Amino acid sequence: MADAAVRSTASGGGTTGGSGRPPVPPVADNRSVFVKLRDFYNGVMVEMRKVTWPDVPQVRSATISIIIFVLLLGLFITLLDFVLQGVLIKLIPSLFAGR
């Protein structure tokens, strides 16, 4: 009888998320806030040392590309606004009667 109970829990019975193992309850973390903050900071510093940082020419090139893209997008939106305004004035003149 005990073997049947062991087999039923080992075969994935219950709500285990499909892994076949019972869910693991969360472990209480009794460390102080300052210890957690220090550990977080140390982890961040370890990961930041792994980052490959761009050099100055790469940053300059990316910045110029972004500025040009934003200016072109702004110009496109401005032109689109003027075109749509003209179309709406022709189609629905009562909306713009005060102009």
mmCIF file of C-alpha atoms in Angstrom:
data_model
loop_
_atom_site.group_PDB
_atom_site.id
_atom_site.type_symbol
_atom_site.label_atom_id
_atom_site.label_comp_id
_atom_site.label_asym_id
_atom_site.label_seq_id
_atom_site.Cartn_x
_atom_site.Cartn_y
_atom_site.Cartn_z
ATOM 1 C CA MET A 1 0.000 0.000 0.000
ATOM 2 C CA ALA A 2 2.831 2.405 0.812
ATOM 3 C CA ASP A 3 4.456 1.600 -2.541
ATOM 4 C CA ALA A 4 1.306 2.698 -4.355
ATOM 5 C CA ALA A 5 1.339 6.043 -2.557
ATOM 6 C CA VAL A 6 5.003 6.580 -3.411
ATOM 7 C CA ARG A 7 4.432 5.623 -7.034
ATOM 8 C CA SER A 8 1.421 7.921 -7.404
ATOM 9 C CA THR A 9 3.339 10.949 -6.150
ATOM 10 C CA ALA A 10 6.406 10.089 -8.196
ATOM 11 C CA SER A 11 4.396 9.653 -11.384
ATOM 12 C CA GLY A 12 3.337 13.266 -11.498
ATOM 13 C CA GLY A 13 0.065 13.199 -9.614
ATOM 14 C CA GLY A 14 -1.133 16.551 -8.321
ATOM 15 C CA THR A 15 -0.382 20.079 -9.484
ATOM 16 C CA THR A 16 3.361 20.071 -9.957
ATOM 17 C CA GLY A 17 3.485 22.013 -13.182
ATOM 18 C CA GLY A 18 4.224 18.867 -15.193
ATOM 19 C CA SER A 19 7.735 18.349 -13.834
ATOM 20 C CA GLY A 20 6.826 15.244 -11.835
ATOM 21 C CA ARG A 21 8.228 16.741 -8.658
ATOM 22 C CA PRO A 22 6.268 18.391 -5.877
ATOM 23 C CA PRO A 23 6.562 22.183 -5.746
ATOM 24 C CA VAL A 24 9.353 23.533 -3.591
ATOM 25 C CA PRO A 25 8.208 26.039 -0.977
ATOM 26 C CA PRO A 26 10.018 29.387 -1.025
ATOM 27 C CA VAL A 27 12.869 29.744 1.440
ATOM 28 C CA ALA A 28 12.689 32.627 3.897
ATOM 29 C CA ASP A 29 15.552 35.082 3.422
ATOM 30 C CA ASN A 30 16.476 36.385 6.865
ATOM 31 C CA ARG A 31 19.370 38.576 5.724
ATOM 32 C CA SER A 32 19.229 42.276 6.539
ATOM 33 C CA VAL A 33 18.334 44.834 3.911
ATOM 34 C CA PHE A 34 21.900 46.147 3.902
ATOM 35 C CA VAL A 35 23.361 42.690 3.234
ATOM 36 C CA LYS A 36 20.882 42.172 0.380
ATOM 37 C CA LEU A 37 21.759 45.602 -1.019
ATOM 38 C CA ARG A 38 25.492 44.861 -0.807
ATOM 39 C CA ASP A 39 25.020 41.492 -2.537
ATOM 40 C CA PHE A 40 22.935 43.126 -5.261
ATOM 41 C CA TYR A 41 25.566 45.826 -5.789
ATOM 42 C CA ASN A 42 28.358 43.229 -5.960
ATOM 43 C CA GLY A 43 26.369 41.233 -8.514
ATOM 44 C CA VAL A 44 25.805 44.336 -10.612
ATOM 45 C CA MET A 45 29.512 45.174 -10.536
ATOM 46 C CA VAL A 46 30.443 41.628 -11.617
ATOM 47 C CA GLU A 47 28.065 41.867 -14.587
ATOM 48 C CA MET A 48 29.226 45.387 -15.509
ATOM 49 C CA ARG A 49 32.817 44.136 -15.770
ATOM 50 C CA LYS A 50 31.632 41.622 -18.389
ATOM 51 C CA VAL A 51 30.177 44.355 -20.630
ATOM 52 C CA THR A 52 32.066 45.265 -23.789
ATOM 53 C CA TRP A 53 31.851 49.040 -23.821
ATOM 54 C CA PRO A 54 31.948 50.939 -27.143
ATOM 55 C CA ASP A 55 34.857 53.229 -27.887
ATOM 56 C CA VAL A 56 34.479 56.954 -28.636
ATOM 57 C CA PRO A 57 34.218 56.646 -32.458
ATOM 58 C CA GLN A 58 31.447 54.051 -32.128
ATOM 59 C CA VAL A 59 29.503 56.255 -29.716
ATOM 60 C CA ARG A 60 29.969 59.293 -31.961
ATOM 61 C CA SER A 61 28.808 57.358 -35.037
ATOM 62 C CA ALA A 62 25.748 55.975 -33.253
ATOM 63 C CA THR A 63 24.858 59.414 -31.868
ATOM 64 C CA ILE A 64 25.081 61.057 -35.286
ATOM 65 C CA SER A 65 22.983 58.277 -36.823
ATOM 66 C CA ILE A 66 20.298 58.692 -34.179
ATOM 67 C CA ILE A 67 20.208 62.486 -34.539
ATOM 68 C CA ILE A 68 19.861 62.202 -38.332
ATOM 69 C CA PHE A 69 17.123 59.584 -37.966
ATOM 70 C CA VAL A 70 15.171 61.720 -35.481
ATOM 71 C CA LEU A 71 15.436 64.799 -37.720
ATOM 72 C CA LEU A 72 14.264 62.846 -40.771
ATOM 73 C CA LEU A 73 11.394 61.313 -38.822
ATOM 74 C CA GLY A 74 10.380 64.759 -37.554
ATOM 75 C CA LEU A 75 10.465 66.120 -41.108
ATOM 76 C CA PHE A 76 8.355 63.205 -42.342
ATOM 77 C CA ILE A 77 5.761 63.694 -39.600
ATOM 78 C CA THR A 78 5.627 67.443 -40.292
ATOM 79 C CA LEU A 79 5.076 66.874 -44.013
ATOM 80 C CA LEU A 80 2.453 64.230 -43.297
ATOM 81 C CA ASP A 81 0.691 66.656 -40.957
ATOM 82 C CA PHE A 82 0.571 69.377 -43.628
ATOM 83 C CA VAL A 83 -0.702 66.929 -46.261
ATOM 84 C CA LEU A 84 -3.416 65.519 -44.011
ATOM 85 C CA GLN A 85 -4.411 69.009 -42.894
ATOM 86 C CA GLY A 86 -4.806 70.046 -46.527
ATOM 87 C CA VAL A 87 -6.871 66.960 -47.302
ATOM 88 C CA LEU A 88 -9.131 67.528 -44.308
ATOM 89 C CA ILE A 89 -9.611 71.200 -45.188
ATOM 90 C CA LYS A 90 -10.740 70.175 -48.686
ATOM 91 C CA LEU A 91 -12.975 67.322 -47.500
ATOM 92 C CA ILE A 92 -14.507 68.884 -44.387
ATOM 93 C CA PRO A 93 -14.347 72.683 -44.708
ATOM 94 C CA SER A 94 -16.845 73.233 -41.881
ATOM 95 C CA LEU A 95 -14.246 72.015 -39.353
ATOM 96 C CA PHE A 96 -11.887 74.809 -40.326
ATOM 97 C CA ALA A 97 -14.379 77.636 -40.899
ATOM 98 C CA GLY A 98 -12.679 79.892 -38.348
ATOM 99 C CA ARG A 99 -9.328 79.893 -40.148
#
